[in-house]
């Protein structure tokens, strides 16, 4: 899952980025309101973490309002040092989905991010399931049947995105945009390599079960039990 962080304090921004990456998220950072709005228009982001007070022509509330006017429905978690009820109401009314007051705990940030990611477009619950494959985004456990499966950070992120979009054909470019951040060096066959890694862990060892990862020639990949 890919997250945009808009925060003008570099130390806070880098700390948020590092913490989210430890939880298998791909993260892009920008440091002012104008860049935040420009990047936020990209529908490939799964969530935006947005500081309220930003340099530039737009603060966080203006960014929210303008993104919603442009029909961008990406979940937004607003961060702010201003914690009065009026400030919270103003932030939520501008289009933010949740509001977190600084200073905040890292655990609370992660919990709110995960809660927002579970919400749209359909609440899939705490576990993502397809047939007898189960992935838990909170505990980072993956199982097929009664067997635990150990995945790398990127394998986990790729499988999570496929499960959230199961039974849909996903193009390679879409997988790159949601699983890798913009600073990553992606080779032409990177997706094929990681799909191969996943097949070796969730399909090939389980001959008695249906394969779940399907290559749709000329289009991309689909996670399905068809």
mmCIF file of C-alpha atoms in Angstrom:
data_model
loop_
_atom_site.group_PDB
_atom_site.id
_atom_site.type_symbol
_atom_site.label_atom_id
_atom_site.label_comp_id
_atom_site.label_asym_id
_atom_site.label_seq_id
_atom_site.Cartn_x
_atom_site.Cartn_y
_atom_site.Cartn_z
ATOM 1 C CA UNK A 1 0.000 0.000 0.000
ATOM 2 C CA UNK A 2 1.314 3.455 -0.929
ATOM 3 C CA UNK A 3 1.079 6.478 1.366
ATOM 4 C CA UNK A 4 1.764 10.163 0.705
ATOM 5 C CA UNK A 5 3.122 12.101 3.711
ATOM 6 C CA UNK A 6 2.846 15.906 3.557
ATOM 7 C CA UNK A 7 4.804 17.376 6.495
ATOM 8 C CA UNK A 8 7.048 20.459 6.512
ATOM 9 C CA UNK A 9 9.201 19.475 9.499
ATOM 10 C CA UNK A 10 11.898 17.191 8.017
ATOM 11 C CA UNK A 11 12.645 15.270 11.230
ATOM 12 C CA UNK A 12 8.982 14.482 11.817
ATOM 13 C CA UNK A 13 8.457 13.635 8.149
ATOM 14 C CA UNK A 14 11.428 11.249 8.069
ATOM 15 C CA UNK A 15 10.349 9.614 11.335
ATOM 16 C CA UNK A 16 6.847 9.020 9.969
ATOM 17 C CA UNK A 17 8.274 7.651 6.711
ATOM 18 C CA UNK A 18 10.634 5.276 8.520
ATOM 19 C CA UNK A 19 7.893 4.061 10.855
ATOM 20 C CA UNK A 20 5.452 3.390 8.018
ATOM 21 C CA UNK A 21 8.107 1.612 5.949
ATOM 22 C CA UNK A 22 8.773 -0.702 8.893
ATOM 23 C CA UNK A 23 5.120 -1.726 8.532
ATOM 24 C CA UNK A 24 5.575 -2.559 4.836
ATOM 25 C CA UNK A 25 4.109 0.650 3.376
ATOM 26 C CA UNK A 26 5.649 2.465 0.406
ATOM 27 C CA UNK A 27 5.960 6.156 1.326
ATOM 28 C CA UNK A 28 6.476 9.371 -0.653
ATOM 29 C CA UNK A 29 7.370 12.592 1.197
ATOM 30 C CA UNK A 30 6.654 16.214 0.262
ATOM 31 C CA UNK A 31 7.210 19.276 2.424
ATOM 32 C CA UNK A 32 4.836 22.071 1.371
ATOM 33 C CA UNK A 33 1.195 22.660 0.540
ATOM 34 C CA UNK A 34 1.588 23.159 -3.194
ATOM 35 C CA UNK A 35 3.494 19.910 -3.664
ATOM 36 C CA UNK A 36 1.096 18.175 -1.303
ATOM 37 C CA UNK A 37 -1.877 19.162 -3.422
ATOM 38 C CA UNK A 38 -0.119 18.275 -6.689
ATOM 39 C CA UNK A 39 0.907 14.822 -5.435
ATOM 40 C CA UNK A 40 -2.464 14.282 -3.746
ATOM 41 C CA UNK A 41 -4.253 14.521 -7.094
ATOM 42 C CA UNK A 42 -2.663 11.189 -8.020
ATOM 43 C CA UNK A 43 -5.319 8.514 -7.336
ATOM 44 C CA UNK A 44 -2.650 5.840 -6.993
ATOM 45 C CA UNK A 45 -2.104 6.767 -3.324
ATOM 46 C CA UNK A 46 -3.982 4.574 -0.872
ATOM 47 C CA UNK A 47 -3.819 7.142 1.947
ATOM 48 C CA UNK A 48 -2.537 10.666 2.652
ATOM 49 C CA UNK A 49 -1.003 11.721 5.982
ATOM 50 C CA UNK A 50 -1.385 15.509 5.891
ATOM 51 C CA UNK A 51 -0.054 18.163 8.265
ATOM 52 C CA UNK A 52 -2.508 21.012 8.817
ATOM 53 C CA UNK A 53 0.030 23.876 8.996
ATOM 54 C CA UNK A 54 2.112 23.969 5.817
ATOM 55 C CA UNK A 55 4.162 26.531 3.876
ATOM 56 C CA UNK A 56 2.952 27.451 0.401
ATOM 57 C CA UNK A 57 -0.308 28.734 -0.998
ATOM 58 C CA UNK A 58 -2.436 26.019 0.659
ATOM 59 C CA UNK A 59 -2.556 24.660 4.196
ATOM 60 C CA UNK A 60 -3.862 21.206 5.048
ATOM 61 C CA UNK A 61 -7.523 22.181 5.220
ATOM 62 C CA UNK A 62 -7.329 23.918 1.818
ATOM 63 C CA UNK A 63 -5.654 20.853 0.335
ATOM 64 C CA UNK A 64 -8.453 18.644 1.694
ATOM 65 C CA UNK A 65 -11.174 20.924 0.365
ATOM 66 C CA UNK A 66 -9.618 21.160 -3.092
ATOM 67 C CA UNK A 67 -8.907 17.433 -3.374
ATOM 68 C CA UNK A 68 -12.515 16.631 -2.489
ATOM 69 C CA UNK A 69 -13.735 19.188 -5.054
ATOM 70 C CA UNK A 70 -11.674 17.285 -7.628
ATOM 71 C CA UNK A 71 -13.434 14.059 -6.583
ATOM 72 C CA UNK A 72 -10.260 12.607 -5.050
ATOM 73 C CA UNK A 73 -11.556 10.241 -2.375
ATOM 74 C CA UNK A 74 -8.213 9.033 -1.011
ATOM 75 C CA UNK A 75 -8.489 8.658 2.798
ATOM 76 C CA UNK A 76 -6.783 11.575 4.599
ATOM 77 C CA UNK A 77 -5.344 11.514 8.115
ATOM 78 C CA UNK A 78 -4.714 15.106 9.231
ATOM 79 C CA UNK A 79 -1.915 15.915 11.695
ATOM 80 C CA UNK A 80 -1.858 19.083 13.750
ATOM 81 C CA UNK A 81 -0.505 20.716 16.881
ATOM 82 C CA UNK A 82 -3.889 22.428 17.306
ATOM 83 C CA UNK A 83 -6.155 20.144 19.285
ATOM 84 C CA UNK A 84 -9.232 22.178 20.191
ATOM 85 C CA UNK A 85 -12.669 20.831 19.310
ATOM 86 C CA UNK A 86 -13.114 23.695 16.828
ATOM 87 C CA UNK A 87 -9.859 22.803 15.075
ATOM 88 C CA UNK A 88 -10.858 19.137 14.832
ATOM 89 C CA UNK A 89 -14.299 19.986 13.477
ATOM 90 C CA UNK A 90 -12.762 22.362 10.924
ATOM 91 C CA UNK A 91 -10.306 19.712 9.753
ATOM 92 C CA UNK A 92 -12.951 17.010 9.440
ATOM 93 C CA UNK A 93 -15.358 19.376 7.687
ATOM 94 C CA UNK A 94 -12.678 20.193 5.123
ATOM 95 C CA UNK A 95 -12.721 16.553 4.008
ATOM 96 C CA UNK A 96 -10.256 14.769 6.296
ATOM 97 C CA UNK A 97 -11.261 11.271 7.425
ATOM 98 C CA UNK A 98 -9.438 11.345 10.753
ATOM 99 C CA UNK A 99 -7.515 13.798 12.913
ATOM 100 C CA UNK A 100 -4.404 13.174 15.044
ATOM 101 C CA UNK A 101 -2.989 15.779 17.440
ATOM 102 C CA UNK A 102 0.774 16.249 17.867
ATOM 103 C CA UNK A 103 2.629 14.944 19.743
ATOM 104 C CA UNK A 104 1.228 11.501 19.001
ATOM 105 C CA UNK A 105 2.462 8.002 19.695
ATOM 106 C CA UNK A 106 3.802 5.934 16.829
ATOM 107 C CA UNK A 107 1.442 3.065 17.747
ATOM 108 C CA UNK A 108 -1.593 5.359 17.512
ATOM 109 C CA UNK A 109 -0.473 6.672 14.112
ATOM 110 C CA UNK A 110 -0.138 3.131 12.758
ATOM 111 C CA UNK A 111 -3.491 2.089 14.253
ATOM 112 C CA UNK A 112 -5.283 5.033 12.637
ATOM 113 C CA UNK A 113 -3.579 4.445 9.292
ATOM 114 C CA UNK A 114 -4.598 0.793 9.326
ATOM 115 C CA UNK A 115 -8.160 1.663 10.339
ATOM 116 C CA UNK A 116 -8.512 4.089 7.428
ATOM 117 C CA UNK A 117 -7.069 1.589 4.969
ATOM 118 C CA UNK A 118 -9.628 -0.993 6.082
ATOM 119 C CA UNK A 119 -12.487 1.414 5.487
ATOM 120 C CA UNK A 120 -12.701 2.134 1.705
ATOM 121 C CA UNK A 121 -14.295 1.041 -0.467
ATOM 122 C CA UNK A 122 -15.598 -1.946 1.500
ATOM 123 C CA UNK A 123 -14.716 -2.879 5.049
ATOM 124 C CA UNK A 124 -12.973 -6.210 4.640
ATOM 125 C CA UNK A 125 -12.435 -6.730 8.367
ATOM 126 C CA UNK A 126 -9.165 -7.291 10.194
ATOM 127 C CA UNK A 127 -8.166 -10.222 7.991
ATOM 128 C CA UNK A 128 -7.944 -10.397 4.214
ATOM 129 C CA UNK A 129 -9.020 -13.770 2.865
ATOM 130 C CA UNK A 130 -9.250 -15.656 -0.385
ATOM 131 C CA UNK A 131 -10.155 -19.325 -0.281
ATOM 132 C CA UNK A 132 -7.866 -20.698 2.473
ATOM 133 C CA UNK A 133 -5.265 -17.915 2.165
ATOM 134 C CA UNK A 134 -5.411 -15.469 5.091
ATOM 135 C CA UNK A 135 -3.379 -12.284 5.630
ATOM 136 C CA UNK A 136 -3.636 -10.206 8.803
ATOM 137 C CA UNK A 137 -2.432 -6.594 8.267
ATOM 138 C CA UNK A 138 -2.217 -6.021 12.039
ATOM 139 C CA UNK A 139 -0.141 -9.046 13.040
ATOM 140 C CA UNK A 140 1.627 -9.462 9.660
ATOM 141 C CA UNK A 141 0.786 -13.150 9.662
ATOM 142 C CA UNK A 142 0.072 -15.045 6.451
ATOM 143 C CA UNK A 143 -1.370 -18.548 6.377
ATOM 144 C CA UNK A 144 -2.551 -20.988 3.756
ATOM 145 C CA UNK A 145 -4.719 -23.558 5.406
ATOM 146 C CA UNK A 146 -2.960 -24.344 8.698
ATOM 147 C CA UNK A 147 0.485 -23.462 7.326
ATOM 148 C CA UNK A 148 2.269 -20.250 8.301
ATOM 149 C CA UNK A 149 4.001 -18.473 5.426
ATOM 150 C CA UNK A 150 6.965 -16.149 5.947
ATOM 151 C CA UNK A 151 7.157 -13.232 3.505
ATOM 152 C CA UNK A 152 9.612 -10.381 3.027
ATOM 153 C CA UNK A 153 8.346 -6.803 3.495
ATOM 154 C CA UNK A 154 7.799 -6.278 -0.236
ATOM 155 C CA UNK A 155 6.226 -9.701 -0.743
ATOM 156 C CA UNK A 156 3.802 -8.955 2.087
ATOM 157 C CA UNK A 157 2.936 -5.519 0.658
ATOM 158 C CA UNK A 158 2.387 -6.997 -2.811
ATOM 159 C CA UNK A 159 0.178 -9.799 -1.511
ATOM 160 C CA UNK A 160 -1.823 -7.376 0.646
ATOM 161 C CA UNK A 161 -2.557 -5.172 -2.371
ATOM 162 C CA UNK A 162 -3.573 -8.177 -4.482
ATOM 163 C CA UNK A 163 -5.876 -9.404 -1.705
ATOM 164 C CA UNK A 164 -7.501 -5.990 -1.323
ATOM 165 C CA UNK A 165 -8.181 -6.096 -5.060
ATOM 166 C CA UNK A 166 -8.880 -9.794 -5.465
ATOM 167 C CA UNK A 167 -10.708 -11.028 -8.568
ATOM 168 C CA UNK A 168 -9.573 -7.935 -10.480
ATOM 169 C CA UNK A 169 -6.946 -7.775 -13.215
ATOM 170 C CA UNK A 170 -4.130 -5.545 -11.935
ATOM 171 C CA UNK A 171 -1.673 -4.043 -14.393
ATOM 172 C CA UNK A 172 2.059 -4.100 -13.645
ATOM 173 C CA UNK A 173 2.253 -0.306 -13.510
ATOM 174 C CA UNK A 174 -0.525 -0.245 -10.912
ATOM 175 C CA UNK A 175 1.380 -2.696 -8.714
ATOM 176 C CA UNK A 176 4.537 -0.592 -8.998
ATOM 177 C CA UNK A 177 2.633 2.570 -8.089
ATOM 178 C CA UNK A 178 1.019 1.055 -4.992
ATOM 179 C CA UNK A 179 3.813 -1.124 -3.615
ATOM 180 C CA UNK A 180 6.989 0.852 -4.357
ATOM 181 C CA UNK A 181 7.723 4.500 -3.562
ATOM 182 C CA UNK A 182 8.859 6.937 -6.251
ATOM 183 C CA UNK A 183 12.511 6.748 -5.182
ATOM 184 C CA UNK A 184 12.755 3.006 -5.789
ATOM 185 C CA UNK A 185 14.695 1.741 -8.783
ATOM 186 C CA UNK A 186 12.272 -0.608 -10.524
ATOM 187 C CA UNK A 187 13.626 -2.786 -13.323
ATOM 188 C CA UNK A 188 11.298 -3.948 -16.116
ATOM 189 C CA UNK A 189 11.078 -7.460 -14.681
ATOM 190 C CA UNK A 190 10.783 -6.498 -10.996
ATOM 191 C CA UNK A 191 7.076 -7.338 -10.804
ATOM 192 C CA UNK A 192 7.596 -10.684 -12.534
ATOM 193 C CA UNK A 193 10.345 -11.530 -10.050
ATOM 194 C CA UNK A 194 8.199 -10.716 -7.006
ATOM 195 C CA UNK A 195 5.166 -12.505 -8.420
ATOM 196 C CA UNK A 196 7.470 -15.503 -8.820
ATOM 197 C CA UNK A 197 8.539 -15.199 -5.184
ATOM 198 C CA UNK A 198 4.892 -15.183 -4.069
ATOM 199 C CA UNK A 199 4.003 -18.174 -6.237
ATOM 200 C CA UNK A 200 6.893 -20.090 -4.675
ATOM 201 C CA UNK A 201 5.440 -19.448 -1.229
ATOM 202 C CA UNK A 202 1.639 -19.477 -1.535
ATOM 203 C CA UNK A 203 0.926 -21.670 -4.583
ATOM 204 C CA UNK A 204 3.664 -24.130 -5.544
ATOM 205 C CA UNK A 205 4.141 -25.730 -2.094
ATOM 206 C CA UNK A 206 0.416 -26.484 -1.872
ATOM 207 C CA UNK A 207 -0.291 -28.859 -4.749
ATOM 208 C CA UNK A 208 -3.618 -30.009 -3.266
ATOM 209 C CA UNK A 209 -5.031 -26.470 -3.383
ATOM 210 C CA UNK A 210 -6.025 -24.358 -6.367
ATOM 211 C CA UNK A 211 -3.371 -21.869 -7.512
ATOM 212 C CA UNK A 212 -4.438 -18.329 -6.619
ATOM 213 C CA UNK A 213 -2.034 -16.112 -8.599
ATOM 214 C CA UNK A 214 -2.910 -15.914 -12.290
ATOM 215 C CA UNK A 215 -1.038 -14.211 -15.109
ATOM 216 C CA UNK A 216 -3.361 -12.510 -17.584
ATOM 217 C CA UNK A 217 -1.238 -12.281 -20.700
ATOM 218 C CA UNK A 218 -0.915 -8.767 -22.047
ATOM 219 C CA UNK A 219 -2.739 -7.255 -19.075
ATOM 220 C CA UNK A 220 -1.235 -8.120 -15.691
ATOM 221 C CA UNK A 221 -2.125 -10.369 -12.768
ATOM 222 C CA UNK A 222 -5.189 -11.502 -10.858
ATOM 223 C CA UNK A 223 -5.538 -13.094 -7.432
ATOM 224 C CA UNK A 224 -8.503 -15.440 -7.678
ATOM 225 C CA UNK A 225 -9.619 -18.952 -6.798
ATOM 226 C CA UNK A 226 -11.262 -19.425 -10.219
#
